[in-house]
Coordinates of C-alpha atoms and ligand atoms in Angstrom, one line a residue:
X1 CA 20.3 -29.0 -0.8
X2 CA 17.3 -29.7 -3.1
X3 CA 17.2 -28.4 -6.7
X4 CA 14.6 -25.7 -5.8
X5 CA 16.8 -24.3 -3.1
X6 CA 19.9 -24.5 -5.3
X7 CA 18.1 -22.5 -8.1
X8 CA 16.9 -19.9 -5.6
X9 CA 20.4 -19.5 -4.1
X10 CA 22.0 -19.3 -7.5
X11 CA 19.4 -16.7 -8.6
X12 CA 20.2 -14.6 -5.5
X13 CA 23.9 -14.9 -6.2
X14 CA 23.3 -13.6 -9.7
X15 CA 21.9 -10.4 -8.1
X16 CA 18.1 -11.0 -8.1
X17 CA 16.4 -9.5 -5.1
X18 CA 13.3 -11.6 -5.1
X19 CA 12.9 -15.2 -6.2
X20 CA 10.0 -17.7 -6.0
X21 CA 8.6 -20.7 -7.8
X22 CA 5.1 -21.1 -9.1
X23 CA 3.3 -24.0 -10.9
X24 CA 2.7 -23.3 -14.6
X25 CA -1.0 -22.8 -15.0
X26 CA -3.4 -20.5 -16.6
X27 CA -2.9 -17.1 -14.9
X28 CA -5.5 -16.3 -12.2
X29 CA -6.2 -12.9 -13.9
X30 CA -6.5 -14.3 -17.4
X31 CA -10.2 -13.5 -17.6
X32 CA -9.6 -10.0 -16.2
X33 CA -6.8 -9.5 -18.8
X34 CA -9.1 -10.5 -21.7
X35 CA -11.8 -8.3 -20.4
X36 CA -9.3 -5.4 -20.2
X37 CA -8.3 -6.0 -23.8
X38 CA -12.0 -6.2 -24.9
X39 CA -12.8 -2.9 -23.2
X40 CA -10.1 -1.3 -25.3
X41 CA -8.0 -0.2 -22.3
X42 CA -4.8 -1.4 -24.1
X43 CA -5.0 1.4 -26.6
X44 CA -2.9 0.8 -29.7
X45 CA -0.8 -2.0 -28.1
X46 CA -2.2 -4.5 -30.6
X47 CA 0.7 -6.9 -29.8
X48 CA -1.1 -7.6 -26.5
X49 CA -4.1 -8.8 -28.3
X50 CA -2.1 -10.7 -30.9
X51 CA -0.2 -12.7 -28.2
X52 CA -3.1 -13.0 -25.7
X53 CA -3.5 -16.7 -26.2
X54 CA 0.2 -17.2 -25.3
X55 CA -0.1 -14.9 -22.3
X56 CA -2.9 -16.9 -20.8
X57 CA -1.4 -20.3 -21.7
X58 CA 2.3 -20.0 -20.6
X59 CA 2.7 -23.8 -21.2
X60 CA 2.4 -23.0 -24.9
X61 CA 5.7 -21.2 -24.7
X62 CA 7.5 -24.3 -23.5
X63 CA 5.9 -27.7 -24.1
X64 CA 5.8 -29.7 -20.8
X65 CA 6.5 -26.6 -18.7
X66 CA 5.9 -27.5 -15.1
X67 CA 7.5 -24.7 -13.0
X68 CA 8.1 -21.0 -13.3
X69 CA 11.0 -19.6 -11.5
X70 CA 10.1 -16.0 -11.0
X71 CA 12.7 -13.4 -10.2
X72 CA 12.5 -9.7 -9.2
X73 CA 15.4 -7.2 -9.8
X74 CA 15.3 -4.0 -7.8
X75 CA 15.7 -0.8 -10.0
X76 CA 15.3 1.9 -7.4
X77 CA 18.0 4.5 -7.9
X78 CA 19.9 6.0 -4.9
X79 CA 18.8 9.4 -6.0
X80 CA 17.0 10.9 -8.9
X81 CA 19.2 12.5 -11.6
X82 CA 19.4 16.2 -11.8
X83 CA 17.6 16.8 -15.1
X84 CA 15.2 19.5 -16.3
X85 CA 12.6 16.8 -17.0
X86 CA 11.5 13.5 -15.5
X87 CA 12.2 9.9 -16.5
X88 CA 10.6 6.8 -15.0
X89 CA 13.0 5.2 -12.6
X90 CA 13.0 1.9 -14.5
X91 CA 14.6 3.6 -17.6
X92 CA 17.4 5.4 -15.8
X93 CA 19.9 2.6 -16.2
X94 CA 20.6 0.1 -19.0
X95 CA 17.8 -1.7 -20.7
X96 CA 16.6 -4.3 -18.2
X97 CA 15.6 -6.9 -20.8
X98 CA 19.2 -7.7 -21.7
X99 CA 20.3 -7.8 -18.0
X100 CA 17.6 -10.1 -16.8
X101 CA 17.8 -12.3 -19.9
X102 CA 21.6 -12.7 -19.5
X103 CA 21.3 -13.7 -15.8
X104 CA 18.4 -16.1 -16.4
X105 CA 20.3 -17.7 -19.3
X106 CA 23.3 -18.2 -17.1
X107 CA 21.1 -19.8 -14.5
X108 CA 19.5 -22.1 -17.1
X109 CA 22.9 -23.1 -18.5
X110 CA 24.2 -24.0 -15.0
X111 CA 21.0 -25.9 -14.3
X112 CA 21.4 -27.9 -17.5
X113 CA 25.0 -28.7 -16.6
X114 CA 23.7 -30.7 -13.6
X115 CA 20.3 -31.7 -15.0
X116 CA 20.9 -32.2 -18.7
X117 CA 17.3 -33.3 -19.3
X118 CA 15.9 -29.9 -18.0
X119 CA 14.4 -27.7 -20.7
X120 CA 13.8 -24.0 -20.1
X121 CA 12.7 -20.8 -21.6
X122 CA 13.6 -17.3 -20.4
X123 CA 10.7 -14.8 -20.5
X124 CA 11.3 -11.0 -20.0
X125 CA 8.5 -9.0 -21.6
X126 CA 9.5 -10.3 -25.0
X127 CA 8.0 -13.7 -24.3
X128 CA 4.4 -13.0 -23.8
X129 CA 3.8 -14.5 -20.4
X130 CA 1.7 -12.8 -17.7
X131 CA 4.7 -12.4 -15.5
X132 CA 2.8 -10.6 -12.8
X133 CA 0.4 -13.4 -12.2
X134 CA 3.2 -15.9 -12.0
X135 CA 5.0 -13.6 -9.6
X136 CA 1.9 -13.4 -7.5
X137 CA 1.7 -17.2 -7.4
X138 CA 5.4 -17.5 -6.7
X139 CA 4.9 -15.3 -3.6
X140 CA 6.9 -12.2 -4.9
X141 CA 4.1 -9.7 -4.4
X142 CA 0.4 -8.9 -4.6
X143 CA -1.5 -6.5 -6.9
X144 CA -1.9 -2.9 -5.8
X145 CA -4.7 -0.7 -6.8
X146 CA -2.2 1.0 -9.1
X147 CA -1.9 -2.4 -10.9
X148 CA 1.8 -2.8 -9.9
X149 CA 3.0 -5.9 -8.2
X150 CA 3.8 -4.9 -4.6
X151 CA 6.2 -6.7 -2.3
X152 CA 5.3 -5.8 1.3
X153 CA 9.0 -5.6 2.3
X154 CA 10.5 -4.0 -0.9
X155 CA 7.7 -2.0 -2.6
X156 CA 7.2 -2.0 -6.3
X157 CA 10.4 -0.7 -7.9
X158 CA 11.5 -4.1 -9.4
X159 CA 11.5 -5.8 -12.7
X160 CA 10.2 -9.3 -13.2
X161 CA 11.6 -12.2 -15.2
X162 CA 10.5 -15.7 -15.6
X163 CA 12.3 -18.9 -16.3
X164 CA 9.9 -21.6 -17.4
X165 CA 11.2 -25.1 -16.7
X166 CA 10.1 -28.6 -17.5
X167 CA 11.2 -29.7 -14.0
X168 CA 8.8 -30.2 -11.1
X169 CA 10.0 -27.9 -8.3
X170 CA 8.8 -27.1 -4.9
X171 CA 6.2 -24.3 -5.2
X172 CA 5.9 -21.2 -3.0
X173 CA 2.6 -20.0 -1.6
X174 CA 0.9 -17.1 -3.4
X175 CA 1.7 -13.7 -1.9
X176 CA -0.6 -12.2 0.7
X177 CA -1.2 -8.5 1.2
X178 CA -3.3 -5.7 0.0
X179 CA -3.9 -1.9 -0.1
X180 CA -6.7 -1.8 2.5
X181 CA -8.6 1.5 2.3
X182 CA -5.7 3.4 0.7
X183 CA -6.4 5.1 -2.6
X184 CA -3.4 7.5 -2.8
X185 CA -2.4 6.3 -6.3
X186 CA -5.9 6.7 -7.7
X187 CA -6.2 10.2 -6.4
X188 CA -2.7 11.2 -7.4
X189 CA -2.8 10.0 -11.0
X190 CA -2.8 13.2 -13.1
X191 CA -4.8 11.8 -16.0
X192 CA -7.3 9.7 -14.2
X193 CA -5.9 6.6 -15.8
X194 CA -6.6 4.4 -12.8
X195 CA -10.3 4.3 -13.7
X196 CA -11.1 2.1 -10.7
X197 CA -9.0 0.1 -8.2
X198 CA -6.8 -2.4 -10.1
X199 CA -8.0 -1.1 -13.5
X200 CA -5.7 1.0 -15.7
X201 CA -6.9 2.7 -18.8
X202 CA -3.6 2.6 -20.7
X203 CA -4.9 5.1 -23.2
X204 CA -4.8 7.8 -20.5
X205 CA -1.6 6.7 -18.8
X206 CA 1.4 8.9 -19.2
X207 CA 3.6 5.8 -19.5
X208 CA 1.6 4.6 -22.4
X209 CA 1.2 8.0 -23.9
X210 CA 4.9 8.9 -23.8
X211 CA 6.4 5.4 -24.6
X212 CA 4.0 3.2 -26.5
X213 CA 1.9 5.7 -28.4
X214 CA 3.4 6.5 -31.8
X215 CA 1.3 9.3 -33.1
X216 CA 0.2 12.6 -31.5
X217 CA -0.6 12.6 -27.8
X218 CA -4.2 13.7 -27.4
X219 CA -4.3 17.4 -26.3
X220 CA -6.4 16.7 -23.2
X221 CA -3.5 14.9 -21.5
X222 CA -0.6 17.1 -22.5
X223 CA -0.7 19.6 -19.6
X224 CA -1.0 16.7 -17.1
X225 CA 2.1 15.1 -18.6
X226 CA 4.0 18.0 -17.0
X227 CA 7.7 17.3 -17.1
X228 CA 7.5 13.6 -17.7
X229 CA 9.6 13.0 -20.8
X230 CA 9.5 9.2 -20.7
X231 CA 7.1 7.2 -18.5
X232 CA 5.6 8.2 -15.1
X233 CA 6.2 7.0 -11.6
X234 CA 3.6 9.1 -9.7
X235 CA 1.3 6.2 -8.7
X236 CA 4.4 4.4 -7.3
X237 CA 5.9 7.5 -5.7
X238 CA 2.8 8.1 -3.6
X239 CA 2.5 4.4 -2.6
X240 CA 3.3 3.9 1.1
X241 CA 4.9 0.6 0.3
X242 CA 7.7 2.5 -1.5
X243 CA 8.5 4.5 1.6
X244 CA 11.1 2.9 4.0
X245 CA 10.0 2.5 7.6
X246 CA 12.0 1.6 10.6
X247 CA 10.5 -1.9 10.5
X248 CA 10.6 -2.0 6.6
X249 CA 14.1 -0.7 5.7
X250 CA 14.2 -2.5 2.4
X251 CA 11.4 -0.5 0.7
X252 CA 12.7 1.4 -2.3
X253 CA 16.3 0.7 -1.2
X254 CA 18.8 1.6 -4.0
X255 CA 19.6 -1.2 -6.5
X256 CA 23.0 -2.8 -6.3
X257 CA 23.0 -3.9 -9.9
X258 CA 25.8 -1.9 -11.6
X259 CA 24.0 -1.8 -15.0
X260 CA 20.9 -0.3 -13.5
X261 CA 22.8 2.7 -12.1
X262 CA 21.5 6.0 -13.7
X263 CA 23.2 6.8 -17.0
X264 CA 24.2 10.4 -17.8
X265 CA 21.2 12.1 -19.4
X266 CA 21.1 15.0 -21.9
X267 CA 19.3 18.2 -21.1
X268 CA 16.0 19.0 -22.7
X269 CA 17.8 21.5 -24.9
X270 CA 20.2 18.8 -26.0
X271 CA 17.3 16.4 -26.8
X272 CA 15.6 19.1 -28.9
X273 CA 18.8 19.6 -30.8
X274 CA 19.6 15.9 -31.3
X275 CA 19.4 14.2 -34.7
X276 CA 18.5 10.6 -35.2
X277 CA 22.1 9.4 -35.3
X278 CA 22.9 11.2 -32.0
X279 CA 19.7 9.7 -30.5
X280 CA 20.8 6.2 -31.5
X281 CA 24.2 6.7 -30.1
X282 CA 23.1 8.3 -26.8
X283 CA 20.4 5.8 -26.0
X284 CA 22.1 2.6 -27.2
X285 CA 21.4 0.0 -24.6
X286 CA 18.8 2.1 -22.8
X287 CA 15.1 1.4 -22.5
X288 CA 14.5 5.0 -23.7
X289 CA 15.3 4.0 -27.3
X290 CA 11.9 2.4 -27.4
X291 CA 10.3 5.7 -28.2
X292 CA 12.6 6.2 -31.2
X293 CA 13.9 9.7 -32.0
X294 CA 10.6 11.0 -33.2
X295 CA 8.7 9.9 -30.0
X296 CA 11.3 11.4 -27.7
X297 CA 11.4 14.7 -29.5
X298 CA 7.6 14.8 -29.5
X299 CA 7.6 14.3 -25.8
X300 CA 10.4 16.9 -25.4
X301 CA 8.2 19.4 -27.2
X302 CA 5.3 18.7 -24.9
X303 CA 7.5 19.0 -21.8
X304 CA 9.0 22.2 -23.3
X305 CA 5.5 23.6 -23.7
X306 CA 4.6 22.7 -20.1
X307 CA 7.8 24.4 -18.8
X308 CA 6.8 27.6 -20.4
X309 CA 10.4 28.6 -20.5
X310 CA 10.9 31.4 -23.1
X311 CA 14.5 30.2 -23.5
X312 CA 13.2 27.1 -25.3
X313 CA 11.2 29.1 -27.8
X314 CA 13.7 29.1 -30.6
X315 CA 14.3 25.3 -30.2
X316 CA 10.6 24.6 -30.4
X317 CA 10.2 26.9 -33.4
X318 CA 12.6 24.8 -35.4
X319 CA 9.9 22.1 -35.6
X320 CA 7.1 24.4 -36.8
X321 CA 7.9 23.6 -40.4
X322 CA 9.1 20.0 -39.8
X323 CA 8.1 17.5 -42.4
X324 CA 6.7 15.2 -39.7
X325 CA 3.1 16.3 -38.9
X326 CA 3.3 14.9 -35.4
X327 CA 6.4 17.0 -34.5
X328 CA 5.0 20.0 -36.3
X329 CA 1.7 19.8 -34.3
X330 CA 3.5 19.2 -31.0
X331 CA 5.6 22.3 -31.7
X332 CA 2.6 24.4 -32.5
X333 CA 1.0 23.3 -29.2
X334 CA 4.2 24.1 -27.3
X335 CA 4.4 27.6 -28.8
X336 CA 0.8 28.2 -27.8
X337 CA 1.6 27.1 -24.3
X338 CA 4.5 29.6 -24.2
X339 CA 2.2 32.4 -25.4
X340 CA -0.9 31.7 -23.3
X341 CA -0.7 32.7 -19.6
X342 CA -1.4 29.8 -17.2
X343 CA -4.9 29.5 -15.8
X344 CA -6.7 27.1 -13.5
X345 CA -7.7 25.1 -16.6
X346 CA -4.3 25.3 -18.2
X347 CA -1.8 24.9 -15.3
X348 CA 1.8 25.6 -16.1
X349 CA 2.7 22.0 -15.1
X350 CA 1.2 19.3 -13.0
X351 CA 3.8 17.8 -10.8
X352 CA 3.8 14.7 -8.6
Ligands
SF4_401 S1 2.0 5.8 -14.4 FE1 1.3 8.0 -14.0 S2 -0.4 8.3 -15.5 FE2 0.0 6.1 -15.4 S3 -1.5 5.4 -13.9 FE3 0.4 5.8 -12.8 S4 0.2 7.9 -12.1 FE4 -1.4 7.6 -13.7
SF4_402 S1 -0.9 3.9 -3.2 FE1 -2.2 2.8 -1.7 S2 -3.9 2.1 -3.0 FE2 -2.2 2.6 -4.4 S3 -1.1 0.7 -4.7 FE3 -0.1 1.8 -3.0 S4 -1.1 1.0 -1.1 FE4 -2.4 0.4 -2.9

């Protein structure tokens, strides 16, 4: 068995659902990425701009990098948790960064045991490589109009990881596929964040607003956030490639990775009662900790306002005099939502 096939089989044995190999080169969508940044669509994610030169030159991350082994790890849950709010599927289990990094480091260590001269670097979000472009080149999937990478047989509920290697491996062909005339995701996006096919204005996206944005969420998007406490899956939920068919049974099939199984989640009431120490304890090892306590409570206040549940009023009111202006203002907004009757302009909640 050649080295490329050995690596692929090992990657599958480690639990990766998709694996392919691409040459290390400037990503095909580098110009589009730079234009997207220049147009301000990244919002306050300044780190994307800061690291752009590394993202478009992955070889800078590992001198003499020749090959990128790209892996996909399915995160689709068997069923959604029974909560009084919504969480993006990818955040239901343990934080994927550690899981993918550990597996790829195991793979690299085993490779170096048989090829001591091989150098490698593991990239999972933290190393600023354009994983999706490398995944496209490695045959894992193609870009959907919702900007997700879509695998025709599996859909889009998978994480990506990259192992850059100095070895010359056998490269896969780029993935073929496309959305055709479908535009379900664009029409379903509650905030109009998919401003055109393949173009996401992150500043409007519920994922960005609830996870990346640190200060107040602009009022014009709050009703559309509905019950999304952390992230949003709407543009993936409506995608036909995430619907199993008789001839495509693997689409959105539940993950078999034990650490990606849904963790127990607190109720909205419990989140609104949680202090910072409880938050740290509860979400240790979870992607949800990215919002920090303040971000999650801010989101919980918005969800509480959208639920218009009078039982939540006293919990919301506790934040009306909070020292943090972001939480104070979110609480004021939520109380107003409880008080004002829903109209067509102010729907009670916009759901997927
Ligand atoms: S994640 Fe939600 S808000 Fe963001 S583009 Fe998709 S549907 Fe729109
Ligand atoms: S919903 Fe339709 S347009 Fe959007 S990504 Fe899926 S196939 Fe493409």
